[in-house]
Structure formats: C-alpha cells, structure tokens
Coordinates of C-alpha atoms and ligand atoms in Angstrom, one line a residue:
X1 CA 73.1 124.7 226.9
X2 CA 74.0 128.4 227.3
X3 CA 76.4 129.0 224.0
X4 CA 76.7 132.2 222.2
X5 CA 75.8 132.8 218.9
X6 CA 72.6 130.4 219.4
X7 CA 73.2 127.6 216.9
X8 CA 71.3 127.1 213.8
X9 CA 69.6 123.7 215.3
X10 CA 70.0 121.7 218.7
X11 CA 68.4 118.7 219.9
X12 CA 69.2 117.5 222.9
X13 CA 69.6 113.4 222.7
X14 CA 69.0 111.8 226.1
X15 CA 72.3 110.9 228.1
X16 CA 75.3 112.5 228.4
X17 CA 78.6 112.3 226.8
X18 CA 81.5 112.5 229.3
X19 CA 85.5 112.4 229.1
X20 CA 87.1 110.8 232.8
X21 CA 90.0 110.0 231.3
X22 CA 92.8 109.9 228.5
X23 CA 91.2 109.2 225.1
X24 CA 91.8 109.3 221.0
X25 CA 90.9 111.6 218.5
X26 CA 90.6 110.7 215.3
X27 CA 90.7 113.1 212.4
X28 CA 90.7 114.1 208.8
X29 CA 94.4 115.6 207.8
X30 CA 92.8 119.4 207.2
X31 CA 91.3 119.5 210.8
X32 CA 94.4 118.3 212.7
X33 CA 95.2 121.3 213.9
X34 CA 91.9 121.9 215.5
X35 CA 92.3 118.8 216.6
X36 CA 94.8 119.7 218.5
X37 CA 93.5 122.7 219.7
X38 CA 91.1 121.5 221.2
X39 CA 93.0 118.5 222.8
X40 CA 94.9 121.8 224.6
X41 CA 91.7 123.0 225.4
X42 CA 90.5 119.7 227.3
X43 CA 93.7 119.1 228.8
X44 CA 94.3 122.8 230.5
X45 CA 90.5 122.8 231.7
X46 CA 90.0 118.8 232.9
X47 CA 94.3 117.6 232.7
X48 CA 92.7 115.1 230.5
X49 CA 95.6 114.0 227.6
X50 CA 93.8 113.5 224.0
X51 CA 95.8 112.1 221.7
X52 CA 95.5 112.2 217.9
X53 CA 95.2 108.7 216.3
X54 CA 94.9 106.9 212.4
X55 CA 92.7 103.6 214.3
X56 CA 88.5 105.5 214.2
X57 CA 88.0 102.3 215.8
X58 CA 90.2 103.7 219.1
X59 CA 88.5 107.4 218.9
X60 CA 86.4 108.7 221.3
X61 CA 86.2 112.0 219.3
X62 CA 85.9 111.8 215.9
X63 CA 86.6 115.0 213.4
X64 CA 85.1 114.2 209.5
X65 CA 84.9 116.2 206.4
X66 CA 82.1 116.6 204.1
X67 CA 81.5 118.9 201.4
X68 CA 77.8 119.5 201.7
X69 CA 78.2 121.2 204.7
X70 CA 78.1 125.2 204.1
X71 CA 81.1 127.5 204.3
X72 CA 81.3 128.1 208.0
X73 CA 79.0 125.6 209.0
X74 CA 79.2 122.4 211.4
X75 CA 77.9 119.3 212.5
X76 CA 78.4 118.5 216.2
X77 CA 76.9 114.5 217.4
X78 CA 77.3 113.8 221.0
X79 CA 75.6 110.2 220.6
X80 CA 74.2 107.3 222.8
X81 CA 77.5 105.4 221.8
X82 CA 79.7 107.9 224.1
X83 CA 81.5 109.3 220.7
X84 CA 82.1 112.9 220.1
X85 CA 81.7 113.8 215.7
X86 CA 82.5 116.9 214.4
X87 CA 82.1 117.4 210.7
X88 CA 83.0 120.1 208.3
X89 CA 83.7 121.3 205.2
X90 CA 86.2 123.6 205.8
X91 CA 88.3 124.3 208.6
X92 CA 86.2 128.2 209.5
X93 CA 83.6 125.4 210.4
X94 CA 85.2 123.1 212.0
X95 CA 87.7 126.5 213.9
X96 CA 83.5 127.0 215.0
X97 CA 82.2 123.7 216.2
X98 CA 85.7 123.7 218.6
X99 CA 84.5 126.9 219.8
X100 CA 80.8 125.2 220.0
X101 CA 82.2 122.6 222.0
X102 CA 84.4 124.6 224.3
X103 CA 81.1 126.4 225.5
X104 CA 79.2 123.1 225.7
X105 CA 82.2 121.5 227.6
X106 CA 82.8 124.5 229.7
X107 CA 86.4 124.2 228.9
X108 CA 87.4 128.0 230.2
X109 CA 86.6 126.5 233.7
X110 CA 88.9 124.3 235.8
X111 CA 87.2 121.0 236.2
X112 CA 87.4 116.9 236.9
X113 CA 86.0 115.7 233.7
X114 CA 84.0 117.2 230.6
X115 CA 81.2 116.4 230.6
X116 CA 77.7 117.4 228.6
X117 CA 74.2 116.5 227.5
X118 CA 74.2 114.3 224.3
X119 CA 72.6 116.4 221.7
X120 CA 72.9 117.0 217.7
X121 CA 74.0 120.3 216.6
X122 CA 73.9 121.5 212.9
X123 CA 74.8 125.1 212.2
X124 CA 76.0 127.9 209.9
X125 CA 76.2 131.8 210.0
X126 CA 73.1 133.5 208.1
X127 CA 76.0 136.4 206.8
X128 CA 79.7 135.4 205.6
X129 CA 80.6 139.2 206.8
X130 CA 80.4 139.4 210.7
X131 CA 82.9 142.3 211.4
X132 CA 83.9 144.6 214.1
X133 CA 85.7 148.0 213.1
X134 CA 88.0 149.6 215.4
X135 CA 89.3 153.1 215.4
X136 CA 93.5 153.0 216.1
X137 CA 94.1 156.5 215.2
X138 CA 92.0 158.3 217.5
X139 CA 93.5 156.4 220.3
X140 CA 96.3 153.8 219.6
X141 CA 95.5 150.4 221.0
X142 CA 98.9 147.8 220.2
X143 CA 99.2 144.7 219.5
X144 CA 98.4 142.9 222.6
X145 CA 94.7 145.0 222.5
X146 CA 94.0 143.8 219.2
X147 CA 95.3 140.6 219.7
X148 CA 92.3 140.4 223.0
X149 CA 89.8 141.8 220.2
X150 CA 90.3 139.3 218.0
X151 CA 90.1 136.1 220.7
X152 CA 86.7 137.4 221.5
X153 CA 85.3 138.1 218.4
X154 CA 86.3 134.3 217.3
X155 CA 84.5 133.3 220.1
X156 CA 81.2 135.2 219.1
X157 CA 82.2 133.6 215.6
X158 CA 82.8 137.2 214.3
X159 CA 85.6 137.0 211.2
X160 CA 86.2 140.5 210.0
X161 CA 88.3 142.9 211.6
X162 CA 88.2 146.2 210.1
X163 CA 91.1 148.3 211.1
X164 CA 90.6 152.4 210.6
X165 CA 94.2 152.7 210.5
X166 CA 94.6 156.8 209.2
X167 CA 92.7 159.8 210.2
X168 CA 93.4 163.4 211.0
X169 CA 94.6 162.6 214.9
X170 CA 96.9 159.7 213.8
X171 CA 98.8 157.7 210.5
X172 CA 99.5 154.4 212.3
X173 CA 100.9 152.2 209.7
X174 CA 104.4 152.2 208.9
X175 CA 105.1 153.0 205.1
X176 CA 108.8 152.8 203.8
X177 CA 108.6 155.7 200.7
X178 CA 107.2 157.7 203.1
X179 CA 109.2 157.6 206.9
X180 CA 107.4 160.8 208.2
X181 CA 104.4 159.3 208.0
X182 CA 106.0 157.5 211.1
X183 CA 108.0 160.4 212.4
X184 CA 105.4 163.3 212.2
X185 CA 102.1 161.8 211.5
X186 CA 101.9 159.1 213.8
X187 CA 102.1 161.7 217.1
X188 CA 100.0 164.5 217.9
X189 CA 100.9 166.8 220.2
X190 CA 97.5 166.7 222.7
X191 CA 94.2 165.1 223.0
X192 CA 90.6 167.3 223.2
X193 CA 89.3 165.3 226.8
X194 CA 85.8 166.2 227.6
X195 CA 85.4 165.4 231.2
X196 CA 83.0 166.8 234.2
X197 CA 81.4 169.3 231.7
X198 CA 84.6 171.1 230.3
X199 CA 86.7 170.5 227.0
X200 CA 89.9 171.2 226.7
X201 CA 93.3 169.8 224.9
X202 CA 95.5 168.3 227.7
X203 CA 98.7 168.9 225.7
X204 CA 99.6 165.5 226.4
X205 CA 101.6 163.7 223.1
X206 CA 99.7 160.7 222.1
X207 CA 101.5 158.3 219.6
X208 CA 101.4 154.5 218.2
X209 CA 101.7 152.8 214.9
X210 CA 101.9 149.3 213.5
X211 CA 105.4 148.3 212.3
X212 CA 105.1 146.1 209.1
X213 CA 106.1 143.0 211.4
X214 CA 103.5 144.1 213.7
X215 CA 100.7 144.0 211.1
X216 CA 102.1 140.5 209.7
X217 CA 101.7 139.0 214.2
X218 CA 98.1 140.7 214.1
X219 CA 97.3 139.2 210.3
X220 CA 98.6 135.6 211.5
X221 CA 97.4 135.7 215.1
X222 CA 93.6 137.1 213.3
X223 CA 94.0 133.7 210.4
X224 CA 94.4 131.4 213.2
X225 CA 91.3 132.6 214.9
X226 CA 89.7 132.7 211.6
X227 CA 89.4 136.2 211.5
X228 CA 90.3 138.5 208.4
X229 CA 92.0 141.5 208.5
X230 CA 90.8 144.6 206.4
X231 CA 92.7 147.7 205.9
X232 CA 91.0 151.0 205.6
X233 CA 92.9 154.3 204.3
X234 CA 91.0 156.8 204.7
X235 CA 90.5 158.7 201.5
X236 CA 90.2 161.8 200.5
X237 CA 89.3 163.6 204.2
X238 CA 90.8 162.3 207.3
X239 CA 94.0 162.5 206.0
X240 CA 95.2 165.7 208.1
X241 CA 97.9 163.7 210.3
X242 CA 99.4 162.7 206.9
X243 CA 99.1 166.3 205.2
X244 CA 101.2 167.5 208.2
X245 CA 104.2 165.7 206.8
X246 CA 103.6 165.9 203.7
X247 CA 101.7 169.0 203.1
X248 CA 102.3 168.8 199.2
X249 CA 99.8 167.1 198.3
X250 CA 96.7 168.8 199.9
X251 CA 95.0 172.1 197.9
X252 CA 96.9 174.8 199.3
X253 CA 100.3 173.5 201.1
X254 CA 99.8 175.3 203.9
X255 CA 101.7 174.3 207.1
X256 CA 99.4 171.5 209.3
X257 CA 99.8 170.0 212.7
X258 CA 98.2 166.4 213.3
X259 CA 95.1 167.4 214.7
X260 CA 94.3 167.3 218.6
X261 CA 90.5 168.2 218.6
X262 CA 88.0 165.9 217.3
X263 CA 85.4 166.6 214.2
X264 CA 85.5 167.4 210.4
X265 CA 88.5 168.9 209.2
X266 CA 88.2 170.7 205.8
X267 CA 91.8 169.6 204.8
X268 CA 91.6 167.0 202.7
X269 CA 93.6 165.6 199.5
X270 CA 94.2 167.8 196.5
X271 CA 92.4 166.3 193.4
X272 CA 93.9 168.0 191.6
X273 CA 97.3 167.0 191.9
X274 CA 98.9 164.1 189.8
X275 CA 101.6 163.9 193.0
X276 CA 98.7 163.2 195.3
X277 CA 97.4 160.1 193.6
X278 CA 101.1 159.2 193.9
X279 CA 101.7 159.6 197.3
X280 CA 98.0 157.2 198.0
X281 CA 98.7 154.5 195.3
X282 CA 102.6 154.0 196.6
X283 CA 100.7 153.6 200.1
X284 CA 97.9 151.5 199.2
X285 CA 100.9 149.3 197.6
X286 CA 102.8 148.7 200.6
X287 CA 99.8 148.0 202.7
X288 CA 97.5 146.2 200.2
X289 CA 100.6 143.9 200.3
X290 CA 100.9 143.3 204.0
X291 CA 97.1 142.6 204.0
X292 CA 95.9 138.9 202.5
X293 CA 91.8 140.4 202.6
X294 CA 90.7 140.3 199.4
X295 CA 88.8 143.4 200.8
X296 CA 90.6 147.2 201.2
X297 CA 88.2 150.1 202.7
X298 CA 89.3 153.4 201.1
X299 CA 86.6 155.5 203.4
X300 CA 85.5 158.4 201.7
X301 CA 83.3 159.5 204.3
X302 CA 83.0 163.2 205.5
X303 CA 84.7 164.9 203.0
X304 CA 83.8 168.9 203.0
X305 CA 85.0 170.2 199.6
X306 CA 85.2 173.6 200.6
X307 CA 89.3 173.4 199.4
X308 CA 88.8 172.1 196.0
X309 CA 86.4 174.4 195.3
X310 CA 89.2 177.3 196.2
X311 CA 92.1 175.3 194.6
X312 CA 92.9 175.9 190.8
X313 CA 94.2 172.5 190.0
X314 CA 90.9 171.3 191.6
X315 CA 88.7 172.9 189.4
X316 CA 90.8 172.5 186.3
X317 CA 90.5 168.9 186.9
X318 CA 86.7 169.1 187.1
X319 CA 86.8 170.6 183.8
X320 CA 88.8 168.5 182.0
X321 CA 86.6 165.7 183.2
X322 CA 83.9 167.6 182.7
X323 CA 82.5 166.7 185.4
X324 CA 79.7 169.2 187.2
X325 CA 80.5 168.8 190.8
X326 CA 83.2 167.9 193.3
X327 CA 80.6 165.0 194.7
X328 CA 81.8 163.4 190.8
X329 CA 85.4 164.6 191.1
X330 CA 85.7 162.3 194.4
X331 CA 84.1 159.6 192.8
X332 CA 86.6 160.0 189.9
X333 CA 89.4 160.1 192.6
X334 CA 88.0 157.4 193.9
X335 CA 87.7 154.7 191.3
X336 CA 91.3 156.1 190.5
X337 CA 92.3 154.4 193.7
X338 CA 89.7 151.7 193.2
X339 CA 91.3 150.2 190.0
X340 CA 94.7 150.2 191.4
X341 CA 93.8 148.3 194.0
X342 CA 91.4 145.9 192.0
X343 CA 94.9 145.1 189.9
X344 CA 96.2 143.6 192.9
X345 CA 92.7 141.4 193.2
X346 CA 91.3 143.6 195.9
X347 CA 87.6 144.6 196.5
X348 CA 87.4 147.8 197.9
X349 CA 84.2 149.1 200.6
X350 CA 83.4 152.8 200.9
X351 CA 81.2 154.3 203.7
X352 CA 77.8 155.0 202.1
X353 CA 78.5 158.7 202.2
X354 CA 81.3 158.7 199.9
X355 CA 79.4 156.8 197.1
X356 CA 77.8 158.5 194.1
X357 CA 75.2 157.3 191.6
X358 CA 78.4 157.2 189.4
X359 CA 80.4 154.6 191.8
X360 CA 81.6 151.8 190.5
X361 CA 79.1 148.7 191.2
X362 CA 82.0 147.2 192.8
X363 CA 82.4 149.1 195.4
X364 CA 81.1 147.4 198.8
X365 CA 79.0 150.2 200.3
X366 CA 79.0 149.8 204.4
X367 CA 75.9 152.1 205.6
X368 CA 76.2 154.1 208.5
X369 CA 74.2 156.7 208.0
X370 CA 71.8 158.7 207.9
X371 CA 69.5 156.8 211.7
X372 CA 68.0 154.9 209.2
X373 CA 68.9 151.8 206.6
X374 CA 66.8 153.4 204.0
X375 CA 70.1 154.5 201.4
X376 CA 71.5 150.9 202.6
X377 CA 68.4 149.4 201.5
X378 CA 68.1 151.1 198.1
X379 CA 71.7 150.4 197.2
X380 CA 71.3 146.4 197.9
X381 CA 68.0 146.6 196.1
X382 CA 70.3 148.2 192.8
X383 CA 72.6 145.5 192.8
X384 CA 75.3 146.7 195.2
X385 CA 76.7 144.4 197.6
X386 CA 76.2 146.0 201.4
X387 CA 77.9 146.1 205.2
X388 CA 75.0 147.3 207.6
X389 CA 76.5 149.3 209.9
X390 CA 73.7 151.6 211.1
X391 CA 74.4 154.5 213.5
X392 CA 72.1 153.9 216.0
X393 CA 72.3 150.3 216.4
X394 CA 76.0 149.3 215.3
X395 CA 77.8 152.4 216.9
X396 CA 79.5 151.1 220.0
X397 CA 81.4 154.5 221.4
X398 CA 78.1 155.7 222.1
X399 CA 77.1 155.0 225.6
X400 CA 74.4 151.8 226.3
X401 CA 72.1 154.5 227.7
X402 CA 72.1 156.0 223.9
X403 CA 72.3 152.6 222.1
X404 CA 70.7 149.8 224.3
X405 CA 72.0 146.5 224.0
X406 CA 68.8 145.5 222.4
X407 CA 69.1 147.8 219.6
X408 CA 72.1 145.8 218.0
X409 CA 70.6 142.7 219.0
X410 CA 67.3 142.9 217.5
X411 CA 68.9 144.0 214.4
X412 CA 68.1 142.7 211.2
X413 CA 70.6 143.4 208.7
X414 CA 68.8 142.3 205.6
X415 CA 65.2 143.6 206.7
X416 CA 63.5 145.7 204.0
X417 CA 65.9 143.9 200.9
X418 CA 64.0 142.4 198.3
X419 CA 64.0 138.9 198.2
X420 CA 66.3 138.4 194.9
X421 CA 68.6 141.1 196.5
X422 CA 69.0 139.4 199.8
X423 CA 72.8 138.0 198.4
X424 CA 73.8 141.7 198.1
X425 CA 74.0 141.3 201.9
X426 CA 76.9 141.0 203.0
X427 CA 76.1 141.2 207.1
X428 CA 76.7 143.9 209.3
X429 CA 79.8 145.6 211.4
X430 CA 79.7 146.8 214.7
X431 CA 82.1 150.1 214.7
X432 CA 83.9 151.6 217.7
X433 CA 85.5 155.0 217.4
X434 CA 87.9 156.1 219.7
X435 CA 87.7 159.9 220.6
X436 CA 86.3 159.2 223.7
X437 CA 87.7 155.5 224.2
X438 CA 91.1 156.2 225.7
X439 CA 92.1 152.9 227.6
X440 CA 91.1 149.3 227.6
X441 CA 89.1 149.7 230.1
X442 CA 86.8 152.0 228.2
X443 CA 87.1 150.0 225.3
X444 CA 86.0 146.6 226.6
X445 CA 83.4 148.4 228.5
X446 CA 81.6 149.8 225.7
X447 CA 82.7 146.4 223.2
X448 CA 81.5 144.0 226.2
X449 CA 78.4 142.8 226.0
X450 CA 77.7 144.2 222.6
X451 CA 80.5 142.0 220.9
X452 CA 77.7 138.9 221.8
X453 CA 74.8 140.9 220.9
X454 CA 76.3 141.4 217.5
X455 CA 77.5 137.8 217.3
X456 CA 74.0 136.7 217.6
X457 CA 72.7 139.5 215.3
X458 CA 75.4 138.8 212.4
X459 CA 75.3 134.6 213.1
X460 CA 71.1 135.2 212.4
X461 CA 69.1 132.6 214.9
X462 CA 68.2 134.5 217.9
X463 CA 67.8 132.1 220.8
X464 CA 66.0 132.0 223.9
X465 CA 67.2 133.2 227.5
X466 CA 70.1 135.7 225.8
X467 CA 70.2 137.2 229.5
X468 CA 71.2 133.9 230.8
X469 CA 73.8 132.9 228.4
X470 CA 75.6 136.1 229.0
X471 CA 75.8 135.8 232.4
X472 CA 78.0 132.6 231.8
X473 CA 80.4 134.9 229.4
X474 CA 80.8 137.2 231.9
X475 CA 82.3 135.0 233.8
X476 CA 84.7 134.4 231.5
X477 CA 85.3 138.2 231.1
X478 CA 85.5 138.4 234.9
X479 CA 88.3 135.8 234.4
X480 CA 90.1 137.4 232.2
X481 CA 90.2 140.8 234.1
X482 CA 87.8 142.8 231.5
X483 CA 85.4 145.7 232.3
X484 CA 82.3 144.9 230.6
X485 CA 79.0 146.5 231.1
X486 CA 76.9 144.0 233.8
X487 CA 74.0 146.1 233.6
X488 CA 73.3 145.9 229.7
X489 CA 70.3 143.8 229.4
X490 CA 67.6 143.6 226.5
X491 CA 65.1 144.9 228.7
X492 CA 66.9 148.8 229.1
X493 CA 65.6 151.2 227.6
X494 CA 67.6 154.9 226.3
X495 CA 68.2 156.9 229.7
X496 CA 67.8 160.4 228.2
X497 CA 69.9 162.2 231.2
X498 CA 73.1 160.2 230.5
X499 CA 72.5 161.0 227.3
X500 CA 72.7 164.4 227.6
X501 CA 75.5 164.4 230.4
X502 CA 77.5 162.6 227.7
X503 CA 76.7 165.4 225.1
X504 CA 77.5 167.8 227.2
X505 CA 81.0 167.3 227.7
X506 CA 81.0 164.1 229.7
X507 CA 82.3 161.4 227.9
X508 CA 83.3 159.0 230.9
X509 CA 80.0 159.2 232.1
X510 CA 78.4 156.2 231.5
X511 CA 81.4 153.9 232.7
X512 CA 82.4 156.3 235.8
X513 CA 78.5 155.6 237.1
X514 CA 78.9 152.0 236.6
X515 CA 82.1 151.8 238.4
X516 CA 80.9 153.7 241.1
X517 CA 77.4 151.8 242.3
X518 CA 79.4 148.3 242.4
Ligands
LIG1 C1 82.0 157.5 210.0 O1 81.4 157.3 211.1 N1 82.6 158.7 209.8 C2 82.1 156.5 209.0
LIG2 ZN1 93.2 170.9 195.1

C-alpha cells in the first residue's frame, strides 16, 4: 500500500475489501462531516452513492469514537466481514484516516469500484507541530496559491501554516488604523532578479496583500483541512516596507522606499519610541484577532542594531532599563509585545536568533540557524519548547542540488534532546522564502517533493520504498498541473556546480535545467 506519511502500524489481513455498489455509512454525530467527505470522495472517483445511515446493522462503513485513541491518531479495520471501521478521538484523526483511506482506495483516480487489501491500520503523528512556513512578502502568492498549499499539506498530514506576512519588500495584511500600510507598503516599486549571471532591479511594481475577508476564506478553508494558521509580524527588522509609510516610528525618520533588493536592511523599529510600540501593539490587535492560533510569531530575526546605537531615545531607553546592550533592549521590546499578545491567550515563537538568555521561557524558539541544531538542542534541553527548522535541511528556496531531498527526510527533529526534554519538541517546519520564488511554478517546484519528505519526517515512522510511494503522488501532481521536481530522489547527492551557478547570480537555475532535459 503506497500512502504517504507511512502509518504508525499496518498489517495486511488476507482478502480484500471492495465497494461495487451503493452502500451505508454509519457514524458517530462529530465525524459526520467526514463522513461525508469522504462519501464525495468515493462517489467522484468510483460514481458510487454512500449514504449516511442511524441502522450499524445496514453500514458497510462504519465511523466510531473512542477516547483512548491519541490526538491526531486513527484506527483504520478493513475486516474479513467486508466492513470498513474508522475510529477516532477527534475529528484531526478521523480528517487523517479519510485521507489514509483515500490513498488506500485510490480515490484521486477515475475508477469502477474501490477496492483494497484488507488490512488494520493504527496511527498517530510522533510531533503535534508539522508546519510549513511561506514567505508572501517577498513575492505575493493569493488566495487561490495558498489555498493549493494547504490541500497538499493536509494530505501529507501537515497542520501548521506559518504565514511570514511583513518584511522589508512587502506589508501584506490589511490593518484599518493604519490604511498606508495597504496604500504604500504593500507595493514596491521593482524586484532585484538574478538571472544568467547578472543582478539587477527590473523596475517592475510588485504588489499583493490579504484583505481581512481574505485571511478569514484562507483561516476557514486551512480549519476544514485541519490545518492552523499562524501569523508572523516581523519584529523589530524587516519592517522597512512599513517604515516607508510610516517613517515615525523608526530611529531617525528618514524618508524610505519599500525595499526592491534583497538582504539585511539596518532600518529597523525605534526602541526607543513609546509611539512605536503603539503602532505594533494596535497591529498585533487587529491581526491576533483575525487569527484563531493560539500561536503568533513576532520574528526577531536579523536585526542589525547599528540605528539604536545612533538614536538618542535608543540609548536613553537602555539606560533607564539599565540594561547593557541592545541584544537586552530587543528582548525587552520583545516581551513588551509578548505580553500583549499573551493577554489575548496567544503563545508567541521567535526565530532562535532573536532570543536572549533573558527571553521569556514562553517564548517558542523555531531554530534555523546556525547549519547545525546545536543552540536548538540546548534551548529544549533548558526547558524551552522548540520548532526545528534547520537551514540546511528545512530550507526549501534552496535548490535540491544544495539541499537533497534526503536531507529533510532523514531528519530527526528531536535527535540529540534529552530524554525528559523530548516534550519540549514541538516538531519541525519546512520554510520557503521567496526572493527567488517568483511564480507557482517555482514554488511547487521547489515545495514538490519535499512537502512528502517533510510529511514523513514531521509524522516520525519512516517507511520502506519512499521512491515508490512518490511516484504514485506524482501522479496526482501531474493531474493537478503542478511542477514538481521528478528527479529528487533519496539517493542524490549535493551537485556542487549548480550550487555555485545559483550563487552566482542564477537563481532559475536548477528548475530551467529540469525543464529543459524533459
Ligand atoms: C530567517 O531565515 N531569516 C529566519
Ligand atoms: Zn531609536
């Protein structure tokens, strides 16, 4: 049975369960709706009619509940008796063993009946956080994209969405105190390209942001799939695109454009400004509220602090706080923003970089750097709950030839915690930034097949014959019309010359060489 993440445990039972014709399902009143969902499933694939009954005795699929199953977790029973039993605690399990069953039915393919081995399948995810992260600001992918994201990351049972929704090239959230951040901040005026060995800024406007009713359609559409939405705002660097409307609240109010070229801008948020935390909290209100997650990322990472150290208001705060560094001054602006956001019963995640000995405990930490886990590692150890989100393996802009497929497969997010710290791991988060991803087809090339290596990374039981169950998704990607890299397997190894070709100014290079031997 090729299905992807491998389940937990499967054991084939001999016989085979099939479906020729219209039939019953039974169900508990909390699964009805997956019920039905997969009733539409059967019936587009086979034209077979299910239809939800009260009599067990007339079901031929049968969906239970039982609260001893874990969160997430399934029970599948094709039996000897010709019945189909699903059973579940809750309905992220039972959203998964439909999924389970789809891929053991083949339901994405037209067909005359369903049919499948008989076989017992008990499973649950080793990490509750399975995320993806996706950049929006460096290129604006809508609605429609991010709905596609989210149908296949719920069927590589990945539930967290992680949308990087301000930076220096783009504010793509619409915030009503603040309209410019709308009208200035979501356009920039041209985009640094690096193709065929040159750079240069094509002058181009590039634009996009989420209307408020857009966020609630991408929240509902992700719920349904079972996937959770979190927010990140960027704090205190990457906040250039919003400094150039409102250039008040950085160090020194000078004039700013949204950038165009990629890298670590040195204009940041002043510290030192009562107005700035403001400006953030009245933000972090209107989107904290459009968000259900009990998680909000605040970022933090890459912050140069070159401009507090020139700004008097900067270093006047670091006195009265008496505090000896900036590195403590953003911590302190930090848990400013941390505690507002707690009132409203949020949990907020930092990048590793932008946490301090001093951080607040409660802070998630998501590691991405330095190459190794090590700082990831030690914060777990200390009692701080962790995203693994390591550079080299989790980094998906980066071509295959950089980051082989096997690199975020064979990852083991918890690997080198200590036994009574192993709950501090959360999971891990796959992260695609967008500088060089400027079109879908990009993007699903470089997301396609690692989305599945992650899955079965983040789900934890590494099955046999990987290569083989990905050749049945990419049917489904062929299907749906998505570029996905064919040649990705666990056996390639880093190709040093696209490597550099890619450094040097050649972003497209991996996908344009693909494209061109098939
Ligand atoms: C990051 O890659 N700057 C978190
Ligand atoms: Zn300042």
């Amino acid at each position: 049975m090729k299905i992807i993440p491998q389940p937990q445990k499967l054991v084939k039972i001999s016989g085979n369960f099939t479906l020729d014709c219209d039939c019953f399902v039974f169900c508990d009143a909390k699964f009805s709706s997956l019920a039905k969902r997969l009733a539409a499933m059967i019936y587009d694939s086979c034209n077979i009619t299910v239809t939800l009954t009260d009599e067990i005795d007339q079901a031929k699929i049968i969906f239970n509940s039982d609260d001893s199953i874990p969160r997430e977790g399934y029970h599948i029973m094709l039996s000897q008796s010709g019945h189909a039993t699903v059973t579940a605690s809750d309905v992220s399990g039972c959203y998964y063993a439909v999924e389970t069953l789809r891929q053991m039915f083949n339901l994405d393919a037209e067909q005359q009946l369903v049919a499948c081995a008989n076989c017992y399948v008990e499973d649950a995810p080793k990490f509750a956080y399975r995320g993806l992260h996706v950049d929006v600001c460096r290129h604006f992918f809508g609605v429609d994209v991010i709905k596609q994201i989210i149908d296949l990351m719920s069927q590589d049972k990945l539930n967290k969405l992680h949308l990087h929704l301000t930076d220096d090239q783009g504010f793509r959230i619409e915030i009503d105190k603040y309209p410019l951040l709308k009208e200035i901040s979501a356009v920039r005026k041209g985009t640094e390209i690096s193709v065929g060995g040159k750079t240069y800024v094509d002058e181009q406007p590039h634009g996009g942001y989420y209307t408020k009713d857009d966020i609630r359609e991408i929240v509902r559409y992700a719920a349904e799939h079972n996937v959770e939405v979190i927010p990140e705002v960027d704090v205190p660097g990457h906040m250039v695109a919003a400094l150039a409307a409102y250039p008040e609240y950085s160090c020194n109010g000078t004039p700013l454009e949204v950038r165009k070229t990629w890298g670590i801008s040195k204009d940041i948020l002043c510290a030192g400004n009562d107005a700035t935390y403001g400006f953030i909290c009245d933000i972090l209100d209107e989107v904290s509220e459009l968000f259900p997650s009990e998680y909000f990322h605040l970022g933090g990472d890459e912050v140069p602090k070159d401009r507090w150290c020139n700004c008097k208001a900067c270093r006047e705060r670091l006195s009265e706080l008496q505090l000896s560094n900036f590195e403590q001054l953003q911590t302190y602006m930090v848990e400013v923003f941390r505690k507002h956001l707690e009132s409203k019963g949020k949990t907020v995640i930092c990048w590793n970089d932008g946490i301090t000995a001093d951080s607040d405990k409660k802070i998630v930490c998501q590691v991405w750097k330095p190459f190794t886990t090590k700082s990831g590692i030690k914060e777990a150890n200390n009692g701080r709950k962790i995203i693994m989100s390591p550079f080299l393996r989790a980094y998906f802009d980066y071509p295959y030839a950089m980051t082989p497929l096997k690199r975020t497969y064979n990852f083991r997010p918890n690997k080198g915690v200590k036994k009574s710290c192993l709950n501090n791991v959360l999971g891990v988060e796959g992260c695609v930034w967008t500088e060089h991803i400027a079109d879908t087809d990009k993007l699903f090339f470089n997301l396609l097949p690692r989305l599945d290596a992650l899955s079965e990374c983040a789900w934890g039981y590494r099955g046999a014959k990987f290569g083989k169950r990905l050749k049945k998704r990419y049917e489904l990607y062929d299907k749906a019309g998505l570029t996905y890299n064919g040649d990705a397997t666990l056996s390639r190894c880093r190709n040093v010359s696209i490597i550099r070709k890619f450094f040097k100014k050649d972003a497209n290079i991996e996908l344009n060489e693909y494209k061109n031997k098939k």
